[in-house]
Structures are given as structure tokens and as C-alpha cells.
Amino acid sequence: VTSTSVSGTADKSTKPGSITAPVASSTNVANPTLNIQFTLVETAYAGSVVITLTCSNNSFALTLSAAAVASGSIDVIWNDIDATVGATLCTGTGCAEPMALDETYTVTVTYSDAVNNLPVVSTAVSFRLYYTKPATVAATSACSNDFAIFKVTFPSAPDKTTVSMQFTLAGVSATLTFATVPLTIVAGKNTTTIVVNLFQLASTTPAATVTGSFTSLQPGSDYDYTVTYQDVYGDPPASSASAVLVVGCNVVSVSPS
């Protein structure tokens, strides 16, 4: 994303480029990469293009490959900076550690023009980096008749008033929205247990409001389910990987104790 400077007078300076993404004052998910896009006004001197990211406690600078310069974009791997494709060198205090989440960063692009005039730094763009880590959900059984018990683990500190669970069948779904969920610390992480009454979703424990296309799950059907929550920092919600619950496959129906 470059253009060559106009000839006719001696070129004594490099014209500054600009960061086009992320945009100022935005929030950006690190899942698992942070996309940075830039524009250079002039053709860059080989090896001179550098993206610099700075937060309150560290900074690092990525020297970009020719391919990354030509594309005007790079995907920064926030939790393994050195593995970022398109960066030939990382310098600074932040290279050996993941980028800090729930932190405000500034990003600039620096380069020298084709005749290697002094490098110029773009106007800094400030943005926020967040990542709500998806919950993991384990059903006590992949199939159930009357009740299904789900153990939910929250890798990020959860806002316990934001938890919901969704069941989907053939493109239609029902969502259980919990007023709150009790939390227990297991191996240093917050967990909760959800007991779903399959034939009366509104009787699920903990108490939940049911919205959507159905209020019960039908025997002989396979439902996809996910759990969604928001962390205590107010970052956008994250959903667990979809899993399958088979309804009505047990010989004996057993209520949870």
C-alpha cells in the first residue's frame, strides 16, 4: 500500500505514513491475533518499515518483511510475539512476553523512503486490547433423559450476572439467561454447575429466563449447546465451543441428587 513520490525536486524527507486499523479509541479482540493495517505515502526503503506498539508497562517494535509491507497489513500474535508472520525482527521489552490484555496501546508505523531519507513516525493511534477467554463446558453425560448436568469453567474472571446457555436444533434455538450463577474456585478457576430440566427449561437450576423458539428439549434429538459469559472488565462476551447433547438416550431416567 504505497505510492512513489513525485519527481522534479530533490527528495530530502520521508512523508509520514498512517495507521488505518485499528482505529482510534476502538476495542480490539485478541483472538488470537491483532490485525494492524497501515498506509505508506512513499515507496519504503528495504527493511525500514517498523510497527511499534506501546502500553503502560512495555513496548516492542516489529520490523516488517517485504511481503507484509506490500500487503499493508500484519496479524500480530498477541501471546507469542516472536511467532508473528511477516515480522523479521522484534526489539523492545515486550518481545518475550504476551501483550497485556485489558490494556490501552498506541501503535505507529515508521519508515524511510526509497532514497533512505531519515525515518518518520506516523501519528500514534490509541486502542484497547481485550480478550474474554471462552468457557469450557463438560456434561456429566453426552446423553440424558430428564436432567442434564453441566460443569462450566470460566478461564476469565466472570461477571456472574451475564451467563447464558443456548440449545440449538435445526437452526432454531432457545436461550437460558441466568440472573446469577454460584461460583466455586476449582484449581484456581471459577466454576459453576448448571442442572437443566430438559422437559421444562424454565425449571433449570440456577434459575433462568427462557427465550427463543422452544421451552423444552425433545427426546430422540441431538442439540448443540454453548455457554456465553462476559468478564468482570466489561469486555464483549465469549461463547464456549459448541458441543452436542443427545436427549432421551438413557434406559433409566435419574434425577440429580
XYZ file of N, CA and C in Angstrom:
771
model
N 0.867 -1.179 0.000
C 0.000 0.000 0.000
C 0.895 1.217 0.000
N 1.548 1.481 -1.129
C 2.492 2.584 -1.233
C 2.276 3.326 -2.532
N 2.826 4.532 -2.620
C 2.880 5.285 -3.863
C 4.220 5.980 -3.933
N 4.768 6.158 -5.116
C 6.088 6.754 -5.284
C 5.984 8.273 -5.250
N 6.968 8.927 -4.607
C 6.941 10.387 -4.509
C 7.118 11.021 -5.879
N 6.597 12.219 -6.023
C 6.654 12.935 -7.290
C 8.070 13.446 -7.521
N 8.603 13.226 -8.736
C 9.959 13.657 -9.036
C 9.959 15.102 -9.521
N 11.165 15.658 -9.697
C 11.279 17.031 -10.196
C 12.039 17.909 -9.237
N 11.985 17.635 -7.942
C 12.773 18.344 -6.943
C 13.479 17.312 -6.090
N 14.552 17.708 -5.464
C 15.311 16.782 -4.624
C 14.446 16.311 -3.466
N 14.436 15.000 -3.265
C 13.651 14.411 -2.185
C 14.516 14.388 -0.936
N 14.202 15.258 0.015
C 15.035 15.383 1.205
C 14.368 14.869 2.472
N 13.146 14.384 2.366
C 12.460 13.907 3.572
C 11.459 12.822 3.211
N 11.152 12.006 4.211
C 10.156 10.950 4.066
C 8.811 11.487 4.527
N 7.791 11.241 3.736
C 6.438 11.683 4.116
C 5.841 10.643 5.060
N 5.228 11.071 6.155
C 4.724 10.113 7.151
C 3.597 9.239 6.615
N 3.611 7.989 7.059
C 2.513 7.080 6.761
C 1.415 7.211 7.800
N 0.508 6.251 7.809
C -0.592 6.302 8.777
C -1.069 4.898 9.115
N -1.608 4.771 10.307
C -2.260 3.533 10.752
C -3.733 3.634 10.383
N -4.247 2.650 9.647
C -5.666 2.664 9.260
C -6.504 1.672 10.060
N -5.873 0.722 10.712
C -6.563 -0.205 11.612
C -5.537 -0.730 12.613
N -5.884 -0.792 13.887
C -7.181 -0.413 14.448
C -7.397 1.097 14.415
N -8.657 1.491 14.533
C -8.977 2.916 14.531
C -8.881 3.449 15.954
N -8.748 4.772 16.066
C -8.564 5.410 17.363
C -9.729 5.120 18.298
N -9.375 4.887 19.553
C -10.343 4.688 20.652
C -11.211 3.451 20.468
N -10.756 2.486 19.678
C -11.537 1.272 19.474
C -11.115 0.201 20.472
N -11.934 -0.842 20.591
C -11.555 -2.030 21.341
C -11.368 -3.158 20.352
N -10.370 -3.974 20.582
C -9.992 -4.985 19.613
C -9.758 -6.316 20.296
N -10.367 -7.350 19.753
C -10.238 -8.673 20.347
C -8.914 -9.299 19.930
N -8.252 -9.929 20.882
C -7.023 -10.662 20.593
C -7.376 -12.142 20.550
N -7.800 -12.627 19.415
C -8.377 -13.969 19.364
C -8.062 -14.689 18.054
N -6.843 -15.169 17.839
C -5.652 -14.992 18.692
C -4.713 -13.927 18.147
N -5.148 -13.169 17.119
C -4.258 -12.166 16.533
C -4.881 -10.775 16.581
N -4.009 -9.785 16.482
C -4.414 -8.382 16.390
C -4.021 -7.896 15.010
N -4.992 -7.521 14.181
C -4.703 -7.067 12.828
C -4.361 -5.583 12.826
N -3.219 -5.251 12.239
C -2.785 -3.873 12.096
C -2.639 -3.571 10.612
N -3.255 -2.492 10.151
C -3.171 -2.079 8.753
C -2.586 -0.676 8.677
N -1.827 -0.428 7.617
C -1.127 0.849 7.510
C -1.022 1.261 6.046
N -0.790 2.551 5.837
C -0.567 3.103 4.505
C 0.725 3.904 4.514
N 1.562 3.694 3.492
C 2.784 4.465 3.314
C 2.602 5.381 2.104
N 2.977 6.645 2.259
C 2.794 7.619 1.186
C 3.827 7.400 0.083
N 5.020 6.961 0.464
C 6.104 6.745 -0.484
C 6.562 5.294 -0.447
N 7.282 4.896 -1.494
C 7.892 3.581 -1.508
C 8.933 3.511 -0.397
N 8.893 2.446 0.396
C 9.771 2.334 1.556
C 11.128 1.756 1.181
N 12.156 2.249 1.871
C 13.486 1.664 1.768
C 13.430 0.257 2.371
N 14.081 -0.683 1.715
C 14.007 -2.088 2.150
C 14.432 -2.239 3.611
N 13.582 -2.919 4.385
C 13.892 -3.206 5.780
C 13.668 -2.068 6.742
N 13.050 -0.966 6.271
C 12.908 0.202 7.146
C 11.548 0.315 7.824
N 10.589 -0.503 7.426
C 9.224 -0.334 7.952
C 9.098 -1.044 9.295
N 8.689 -0.276 10.291
C 8.600 -0.793 11.661
C 7.245 -0.415 12.259
N 6.568 -1.418 12.826
C 5.346 -1.192 13.602
C 5.730 -1.218 15.074
N 5.370 -0.171 15.821
C 5.704 -0.094 17.244
C 4.418 -0.059 18.065
N 4.359 -0.925 19.070
C 3.210 -0.997 19.982
C 3.700 -0.712 21.390
N 2.968 0.178 22.096
C 3.386 0.615 23.424
C 2.187 0.653 24.355
N 2.371 0.126 25.567
C 1.352 0.274 26.615
C 2.031 0.834 27.851
N 1.371 0.801 28.987
C 1.886 1.476 30.176
C 3.136 0.816 30.741
N 3.340 -0.486 30.479
C 4.481 -1.152 31.106
C 5.458 -1.814 30.150
N 5.205 -1.762 28.838
C 6.204 -2.277 27.906
C 5.926 -1.780 26.494
N 6.868 -2.045 25.620
C 6.687 -1.710 24.205
C 7.548 -2.651 23.378
N 7.206 -2.789 22.115
C 8.029 -3.579 21.211
C 7.848 -3.055 19.801
N 8.868 -3.308 18.979
C 8.876 -2.827 17.599
C 9.102 -4.008 16.667
N 8.255 -4.129 15.655
C 8.334 -5.207 14.682
C 8.828 -4.656 13.354
N 9.978 -5.151 12.882
C 10.454 -4.817 11.548
C 9.758 -5.740 10.554
N 9.118 -5.156 9.537
C 8.255 -5.929 8.659
C 9.000 -6.471 7.446
N 8.550 -7.651 7.007
C 9.081 -8.255 5.788
C 8.564 -7.500 4.568
N 9.190 -7.749 3.413
C 8.749 -7.119 2.173
C 7.312 -7.489 1.848
N 6.949 -8.745 2.137
C 5.577 -9.191 1.850
C 4.566 -8.445 2.714
N 4.881 -8.254 3.993
C 3.970 -7.526 4.881
C 3.853 -6.071 4.458
N 4.964 -5.480 4.054
C 4.933 -4.087 3.582
C 4.051 -3.973 2.348
N 4.207 -4.913 1.421
C 3.412 -4.881 0.188
C 1.926 -5.027 0.470
N 1.567 -5.825 1.483
C 0.149 -6.051 1.799
C -0.444 -4.918 2.630
N 0.419 -4.156 3.311
C -0.078 -3.086 4.172
C -0.790 -3.595 5.399
N -0.448 -4.817 5.833
C -1.173 -5.420 6.949
C -0.301 -6.465 7.620
N -0.487 -6.618 8.930
C 0.185 -7.682 9.667
C -0.713 -8.130 10.803
N -0.750 -9.442 11.046
C -1.511 -10.011 12.158
C -0.544 -10.339 13.288
N -0.598 -9.541 14.349
C 0.302 -9.723 15.486
C -0.267 -10.816 16.394
N 0.524 -11.843 16.673
C 0.099 -12.906 17.589
C 0.349 -12.408 19.006
N -0.695 -11.996 19.686
C -0.555 -11.246 20.933
C 0.118 -12.043 22.040
N -0.052 -13.373 22.053
C 0.527 -14.160 23.150
C 1.825 -14.853 22.769
N 2.345 -14.578 21.561
C 3.627 -15.134 21.132
C 4.183 -14.215 20.045
N 4.660 -13.054 20.466
C 5.054 -12.002 19.534
C 6.062 -12.508 18.507
N 7.033 -13.300 18.969
C 8.083 -13.778 18.075
C 7.565 -14.682 16.962
N 6.357 -15.218 17.128
C 5.785 -16.105 16.111
C 4.985 -15.354 15.060
N 4.918 -14.034 15.157
C 4.144 -13.231 14.212
C 4.707 -13.359 12.798
N 3.868 -13.818 11.879
C 4.284 -13.965 10.487
C 4.342 -12.588 9.832
N 5.419 -12.319 9.119
C 5.565 -11.030 8.465
C 6.464 -10.076 9.206
N 6.925 -10.485 10.400
C 7.881 -9.681 11.162
C 9.238 -10.374 11.119
N 10.261 -9.666 10.667
C 11.597 -10.260 10.573
C 12.425 -10.040 11.834
N 11.996 -9.096 12.680
C 12.746 -8.785 13.891
C 11.820 -8.128 14.894
N 11.977 -8.491 16.167
C 11.254 -7.824 17.256
C 12.277 -7.277 18.232
N 12.142 -6.011 18.590
C 13.016 -5.399 19.581
C 12.154 -4.708 20.631
N 12.663 -4.660 21.866
C 11.934 -3.987 22.930
C 11.589 -4.918 24.069
N 11.062 -4.326 25.140
C 10.790 -5.080 26.364
C 9.624 -6.044 26.230
N 8.759 -5.836 25.234
C 7.561 -6.662 25.129
C 7.692 -7.879 24.241
N 8.873 -8.099 23.650
C 9.005 -9.196 22.685
C 8.883 -10.570 23.323
N 9.351 -10.703 24.561
C 9.441 -12.019 25.194
C 8.228 -12.362 26.037
N 7.177 -11.557 26.003
C 6.000 -11.824 26.822
C 4.742 -11.459 26.050
N 3.606 -12.051 26.434
C 2.349 -11.727 25.738
C 1.979 -10.256 25.919
N 1.245 -9.724 24.954
C 0.690 -8.386 25.121
C -0.287 -8.398 26.292
N -0.326 -7.314 27.037
C -1.213 -7.221 28.188
C -2.651 -7.019 27.725
N -3.546 -7.816 28.265
C -4.954 -7.702 27.921
C -5.629 -6.667 28.814
N -6.771 -6.154 28.357
C -7.492 -5.093 29.059
C -6.556 -3.914 29.316
N -5.813 -3.553 28.280
C -4.799 -2.507 28.352
C -4.943 -1.597 27.139
N -4.624 -0.319 27.314
C -4.611 0.624 26.204
C -3.226 0.675 25.583
N -3.175 0.524 24.259
C -1.927 0.565 23.499
C -1.948 1.741 22.533
N -0.747 2.202 22.150
C -0.605 3.075 20.997
C 0.175 2.311 19.933
N -0.134 2.584 18.671
C 0.564 1.925 17.562
C 0.978 2.980 16.546
N 2.192 2.848 16.026
C 2.699 3.734 14.989
C 3.371 2.907 13.900
N 3.523 3.515 12.729
C 4.333 2.921 11.667
C 5.437 3.919 11.328
N 6.657 3.407 11.272
C 7.834 4.212 10.958
C 8.493 3.645 9.707
N 8.992 4.514 8.823
C 9.724 4.017 7.651
C 10.591 5.107 7.064
N 11.543 4.725 6.227
C 12.331 5.643 5.399
C 11.918 5.463 3.953
N 11.981 6.542 3.190
C 11.577 6.451 1.787
C 12.645 5.723 0.961
N 12.382 5.581 -0.339
C 13.219 4.741 -1.194
C 14.660 5.213 -1.302
N 14.892 6.519 -1.071
C 16.271 7.020 -1.136
C 16.908 7.073 0.249
N 16.228 6.478 1.209
C 16.734 6.306 2.575
C 16.938 7.626 3.304
N 15.984 8.563 3.098
C 15.954 9.733 3.958
C 15.645 9.312 5.386
N 15.828 10.232 6.326
C 15.598 9.897 7.728
C 14.198 9.319 7.935
N 14.078 8.296 8.790
C 12.757 7.696 9.034
C 11.811 8.685 9.694
N 10.517 8.498 9.434
C 9.498 9.358 10.015
C 8.446 8.473 10.672
N 7.924 8.950 11.792
C 6.946 8.191 12.581
C 5.549 8.744 12.314
N 4.583 7.847 12.134
C 3.201 8.273 11.912
C 2.583 8.798 13.199
N 1.447 9.440 13.057
C 0.656 9.821 14.226
C 0.220 8.561 14.958
N 0.368 8.560 16.279
C 0.019 7.387 17.073
C -1.495 7.214 17.151
N -1.934 5.971 17.089
C -3.344 5.617 17.266
C -3.472 4.818 18.554
N -4.396 5.226 19.425
C -4.623 4.524 20.694
C -5.811 3.581 20.555
N -5.674 2.389 21.128
C -6.760 1.414 21.105
C -6.650 0.540 22.341
N -7.706 -0.215 22.595
C -7.736 -1.105 23.748
C -7.746 -2.544 23.275
N -6.996 -3.392 23.967
C -6.905 -4.805 23.627
C -7.631 -5.621 24.689
N -8.585 -6.447 24.250
C -9.313 -7.273 25.215
C -9.386 -8.705 24.725
N -9.699 -9.585 25.658
C -9.958 -10.972 25.296
C -10.659 -11.659 26.448
N -11.943 -11.949 26.305
C -12.658 -12.794 27.247
C -12.447 -14.234 26.802
N -11.774 -15.028 27.600
C -11.486 -16.402 27.214
C -12.765 -17.243 27.294
N -13.088 -18.005 26.254
C -14.320 -18.807 26.265
C -14.348 -19.812 27.406
N -15.538 -20.040 27.931
C -15.718 -21.048 28.974
C -15.538 -22.445 28.390
N -15.211 -23.386 29.254
C -15.230 -24.797 28.879
C -16.397 -25.450 29.602
N -17.093 -26.339 28.904
C -18.307 -26.956 29.438
C -18.195 -28.463 29.318
N -18.429 -29.152 30.425
C -18.397 -30.613 30.419
C -19.724 -31.132 30.952
N -20.449 -31.883 30.123
C -21.675 -32.541 30.571
C -21.296 -33.828 31.286
N -22.037 -34.178 32.349
C -21.737 -35.415 33.060
C -22.007 -36.630 32.183
N -22.823 -36.442 31.143
C -23.082 -37.492 30.165
C -23.394 -36.817 28.840
N -23.029 -37.478 27.753
C -23.345 -36.925 26.434
C -24.808 -37.108 26.088
N -25.500 -37.903 26.895
C -26.926 -38.112 26.646
C -27.686 -38.047 27.963
N -28.969 -37.723 27.884
C -29.759 -37.565 29.098
C -31.239 -37.705 28.783
N -32.019 -38.107 29.821
C -33.461 -38.234 29.656
C -34.209 -37.029 30.213
N -34.141 -36.822 31.519
C -34.904 -35.748 32.146
C -34.052 -34.552 32.530
N -32.854 -34.824 33.023
C -31.965 -33.763 33.503
C -30.588 -33.926 32.867
N -29.948 -32.807 32.637
C -28.557 -32.813 32.181
C -27.762 -31.889 33.090
N -26.610 -32.363 33.525
C -25.771 -31.598 34.448
C -24.510 -31.141 33.708
N -24.248 -29.857 33.782
C -23.115 -29.275 33.071
C -22.174 -28.602 34.066
N -20.907 -28.935 33.983
C -19.875 -28.276 34.777
C -19.203 -27.226 33.883
N -19.280 -25.964 34.293
C -18.774 -24.862 33.479
C -17.569 -24.237 34.179
N -16.482 -24.072 33.418
C -15.276 -23.428 33.938
C -15.044 -22.130 33.183
N -14.811 -21.045 33.937
C -14.599 -19.721 33.355
C -13.117 -19.351 33.462
N -12.373 -19.366 32.351
C -10.947 -19.012 32.420
C -10.703 -17.555 32.791
N -11.586 -16.654 32.343
C -11.503 -15.247 32.746
C -12.445 -15.032 33.924
N -12.119 -14.058 34.785
C -12.989 -13.773 35.926
C -14.363 -13.358 35.413
N -15.422 -14.127 35.733
C -16.721 -13.855 35.118
C -17.556 -12.834 35.881
N -18.347 -12.076 35.135
C -19.454 -11.339 35.725
C -20.593 -12.348 35.822
N -20.894 -12.793 37.022
C -21.816 -13.921 37.190
C -23.259 -13.585 36.858
N -23.524 -12.315 36.515
C -24.884 -11.941 36.091
C -25.019 -11.942 34.569
N -23.986 -12.397 33.855
C -24.006 -12.339 32.385
C -23.995 -13.715 31.732
N -24.189 -14.771 32.508
C -24.059 -16.131 31.972
C -25.356 -16.561 31.285
N -25.223 -17.158 30.109
C -26.384 -17.709 29.407
C -25.973 -19.017 28.744
N -26.967 -19.827 28.440
C -26.744 -21.122 27.792
C -27.741 -21.266 26.656
N -27.262 -21.692 25.505
C -28.128 -21.796 24.339
C -28.137 -23.223 23.804
N -29.350 -23.711 23.492
C -29.540 -25.007 22.832
C -30.079 -24.754 21.429
N -29.523 -25.456 20.448
C -29.916 -25.241 19.065
C -30.199 -26.571 18.387
N -31.290 -26.603 17.605
C -31.673 -27.777 16.829
C -32.225 -27.306 15.492
N -31.658 -27.790 14.423
C -32.149 -27.495 13.067
C -32.324 -26.000 12.822
N -31.378 -25.215 13.306
C -31.383 -23.788 13.017
C -32.224 -22.926 13.934
N -32.948 -23.540 14.878
C -33.711 -22.757 15.850
C -33.140 -23.015 17.235
N -33.334 -22.061 18.139
C -32.663 -22.173 19.430
C -33.517 -21.640 20.568
N -33.105 -22.007 21.764
C -33.665 -21.457 22.999
C -32.486 -21.066 23.880
N -32.639 -19.947 24.572
C -31.563 -19.434 25.413
C -32.022 -19.347 26.857
N -31.193 -19.864 27.758
C -31.414 -19.732 29.195
C -30.525 -18.601 29.693
N -31.110 -17.562 30.239
C -30.350 -16.436 30.770
C -30.469 -16.447 32.285
N -29.341 -16.592 32.961
C -29.327 -16.748 34.411
C -29.226 -15.395 35.098
N -30.060 -15.192 36.124
C -29.989 -13.950 36.897
C -28.623 -13.840 37.562
N -28.121 -14.955 38.045
C -26.779 -15.062 38.606
C -26.425 -16.536 38.683
N -25.151 -16.842 38.814
C -24.726 -18.233 38.995
C -23.798 -18.296 40.197
N -23.918 -19.352 41.028
C -22.981 -19.513 42.142
C -21.618 -19.938 41.607
N -20.563 -19.403 42.180
C -19.210 -19.707 41.721
C -18.426 -20.442 42.794
N -17.670 -21.433 42.348
C -16.767 -22.185 43.213
C -15.386 -22.173 42.575
N -14.361 -21.974 43.390
C -12.992 -21.977 42.874
C -12.476 -23.411 42.826
N -12.103 -23.867 41.632
C -11.516 -25.190 41.442
C -10.225 -25.014 40.646
N -9.106 -25.452 41.234
C -7.796 -25.328 40.590
C -7.527 -23.890 40.151
N -7.953 -22.948 40.989
C -7.672 -21.543 40.722
C -8.608 -20.875 39.740
N -9.643 -21.577 39.265
C -10.558 -21.003 38.287
C -11.989 -21.054 38.799
N -12.797 -20.071 38.391
C -14.206 -20.040 38.765
C -14.988 -21.096 37.992
N -15.804 -21.851 38.709
C -16.650 -22.864 38.081
C -18.076 -22.736 38.602
N -19.009 -23.279 37.846
C -20.392 -23.359 38.296
C -21.015 -24.628 37.728
N -22.109 -25.064 38.334
C -22.839 -26.244 37.871
C -24.235 -25.824 37.435
N -24.625 -26.232 36.241
C -25.960 -25.943 35.712
C -26.702 -27.259 35.545
N -27.869 -27.358 36.167
C -28.721 -28.546 36.053
C -29.937 -28.169 35.218
N -29.995 -28.704 34.006
C -31.054 -28.341 33.064
C -32.165 -29.373 33.105
N -33.399 -28.899 33.366
C -34.594 -29.734 33.259
C -34.985 -29.752 31.784
N -34.717 -30.858 31.112
C -34.833 -30.894 29.658
C -36.252 -30.680 29.164
N -37.235 -31.112 29.952
C -38.620 -31.010 29.502
C -39.351 -29.823 30.102
N -38.625 -29.023 30.891
C -39.176 -27.778 31.418
C -37.990 -26.854 31.693
N -37.497 -26.242 30.632
C -36.274 -25.456 30.721
C -36.351 -24.358 31.776
N -37.564 -23.843 32.012
C -37.732 -22.776 32.995
C -37.480 -23.254 34.420
N -37.404 -24.581 34.625
C -37.133 -25.135 35.958
C -35.657 -25.483 36.152
N -34.834 -24.975 35.282
C -33.392 -25.198 35.377
C -32.826 -24.561 36.645
N -31.755 -25.149 37.185
C -31.042 -24.617 38.343
C -29.615 -24.260 37.927
N -29.169 -23.050 38.247
C -29.863 -21.941 38.906
C -30.986 -21.375 38.034
N -31.806 -20.535 38.645
C -32.984 -20.008 37.957
C -32.597 -19.254 36.694
N -33.393 -19.474 35.650
C -33.093 -18.848 34.363
C -34.370 -18.420 33.669
N -34.254 -17.378 32.871
C -35.328 -16.953 31.985
C -35.117 -17.598 30.628
N -36.205 -18.142 30.044
C -36.102 -18.858 28.772
C -36.664 -17.982 27.658
N -35.871 -17.802 26.609
C -36.334 -17.097 25.422
C -35.972 -17.917 24.197
N -36.697 -17.689 23.120
C -36.382 -18.402 21.890
C -37.533 -19.207 21.355
N -37.226 -20.257 20.596
C -38.230 -20.970 19.809
C -38.858 -22.157 20.520
N -38.315 -22.574 21.669
C -38.908 -23.712 22.374
C -38.622 -23.601 23.862
N -39.406 -24.318 24.662
C -39.272 -24.281 26.115
C -38.917 -25.639 26.698
N -38.719 -26.639 25.839
C -38.303 -27.965 26.280
C -37.501 -28.612 25.159
N -36.777 -29.672 25.501
C -35.991 -30.404 24.513
C -36.669 -31.733 24.209
N -36.691 -32.100 22.947
C -37.456 -33.262 22.513
C -36.628 -34.539 22.521
N -37.195 -35.650 23.036
C -36.492 -36.937 23.034
C -36.109 -37.356 21.612
N -34.972 -38.028 21.520
C -34.522 -38.518 20.233
C -33.839 -37.474 19.378
N -33.574 -36.299 19.952
C -32.954 -35.203 19.191
C -31.568 -34.884 19.737
N -30.694 -34.424 18.846
C -29.339 -34.023 19.220
C -29.250 -32.501 19.194
N -29.006 -31.895 20.354
C -28.952 -30.440 20.469
C -27.507 -29.963 20.615
N -27.150 -28.946 19.844
C -25.885 -28.253 20.079
C -26.090 -27.281 21.238
N -25.069 -27.145 22.079
C -25.195 -26.194 23.184
C -23.892 -25.418 23.383
N -24.046 -24.190 23.845
C -22.910 -23.329 24.174
C -23.236 -22.544 25.437
N -22.199 -22.105 26.126
C -22.335 -21.205 27.276
C -21.602 -19.908 26.943
N -22.267 -18.781 27.187
C -21.704 -17.463 26.907
C -21.640 -16.662 28.197
N -20.570 -15.877 28.339
C -20.464 -15.010 29.517
C -19.600 -13.798 29.192
N -19.632 -12.841 30.084
C -18.841 -11.620 29.965
C -17.914 -11.533 31.170
N -16.668 -11.078 30.966
C -15.766 -10.993 32.112
C -16.050 -9.738 32.943
N -15.392 -9.657 34.105
C -15.671 -8.561 35.041
C -15.147 -7.221 34.543
N -14.338 -7.222 33.464
C -13.822 -5.974 32.920
C -14.813 -5.317 31.960
N -15.938 -5.983 31.687
C -16.923 -5.441 30.773
C -16.593 -5.667 29.321
N -15.651 -6.590 29.037
C -15.315 -6.902 27.653
C -16.464 -7.635 26.980
N -16.536 -7.599 25.655
C -17.612 -8.302 24.948
C -17.648 -9.788 25.322
N -18.834 -10.392 25.289
C -18.990 -11.793 25.706
C -18.235 -12.760 24.808
N -17.951 -13.936 25.362
C -17.329 -15.027 24.603
C -18.163 -16.284 24.806
N -18.224 -17.120 23.780
C -19.008 -18.364 23.833
C -18.092 -19.570 23.808
N -18.511 -20.616 24.508
C -17.751 -21.866 24.514
C -17.860 -22.559 23.164
N -16.971 -23.499 22.941
C -17.068 -24.318 21.738
C -18.376 -25.110 21.778
N -19.007 -25.260 20.626
C -20.278 -25.979 20.555
C -20.067 -27.462 20.835
N -20.971 -28.044 21.627
C -20.955 -29.481 21.915
C -22.362 -30.027 21.712
N -22.501 -31.349 21.776
C -23.787 -31.980 21.455
C -24.329 -32.727 22.671
N -25.614 -32.529 22.932
C -26.350 -33.291 23.944
C -27.429 -34.100 23.249
N -27.441 -35.420 23.498
C -28.464 -36.301 22.937
C -29.553 -36.492 23.983
N -30.787 -36.197 23.630
C -31.896 -36.255 24.566
C -32.641 -37.583 24.405
N -32.910 -38.265 25.546
C -33.725 -39.467 25.521
C -32.976 -40.727 25.150
N -31.665 -40.798 25.459
C -30.901 -41.973 25.050
C -30.601 -42.916 26.206
N -30.967 -42.531 27.455
C -30.720 -43.403 28.601
C -31.880 -44.361 28.811
N -31.575 -45.535 29.324
C -32.610 -46.525 29.603
C -33.402 -46.115 30.857
N -32.688 -45.602 31.856
C -33.308 -45.211 33.116
C -33.165 -43.709 33.302
N -34.248 -43.067 33.664
C -34.217 -41.642 33.917
C -33.881 -41.404 35.380
N -32.845 -40.599 35.672
C -32.416 -40.353 37.045
C -32.360 -38.862 37.286
N -33.027 -38.412 38.327
C -32.969 -37.001 38.691
C -31.660 -36.712 39.421
N -31.147 -35.498 39.306
C -29.916 -35.167 40.025
C -30.145 -35.159 41.528
N -29.135 -35.588 42.264
C -29.275 -35.618 43.721
C -28.955 -34.253 44.308
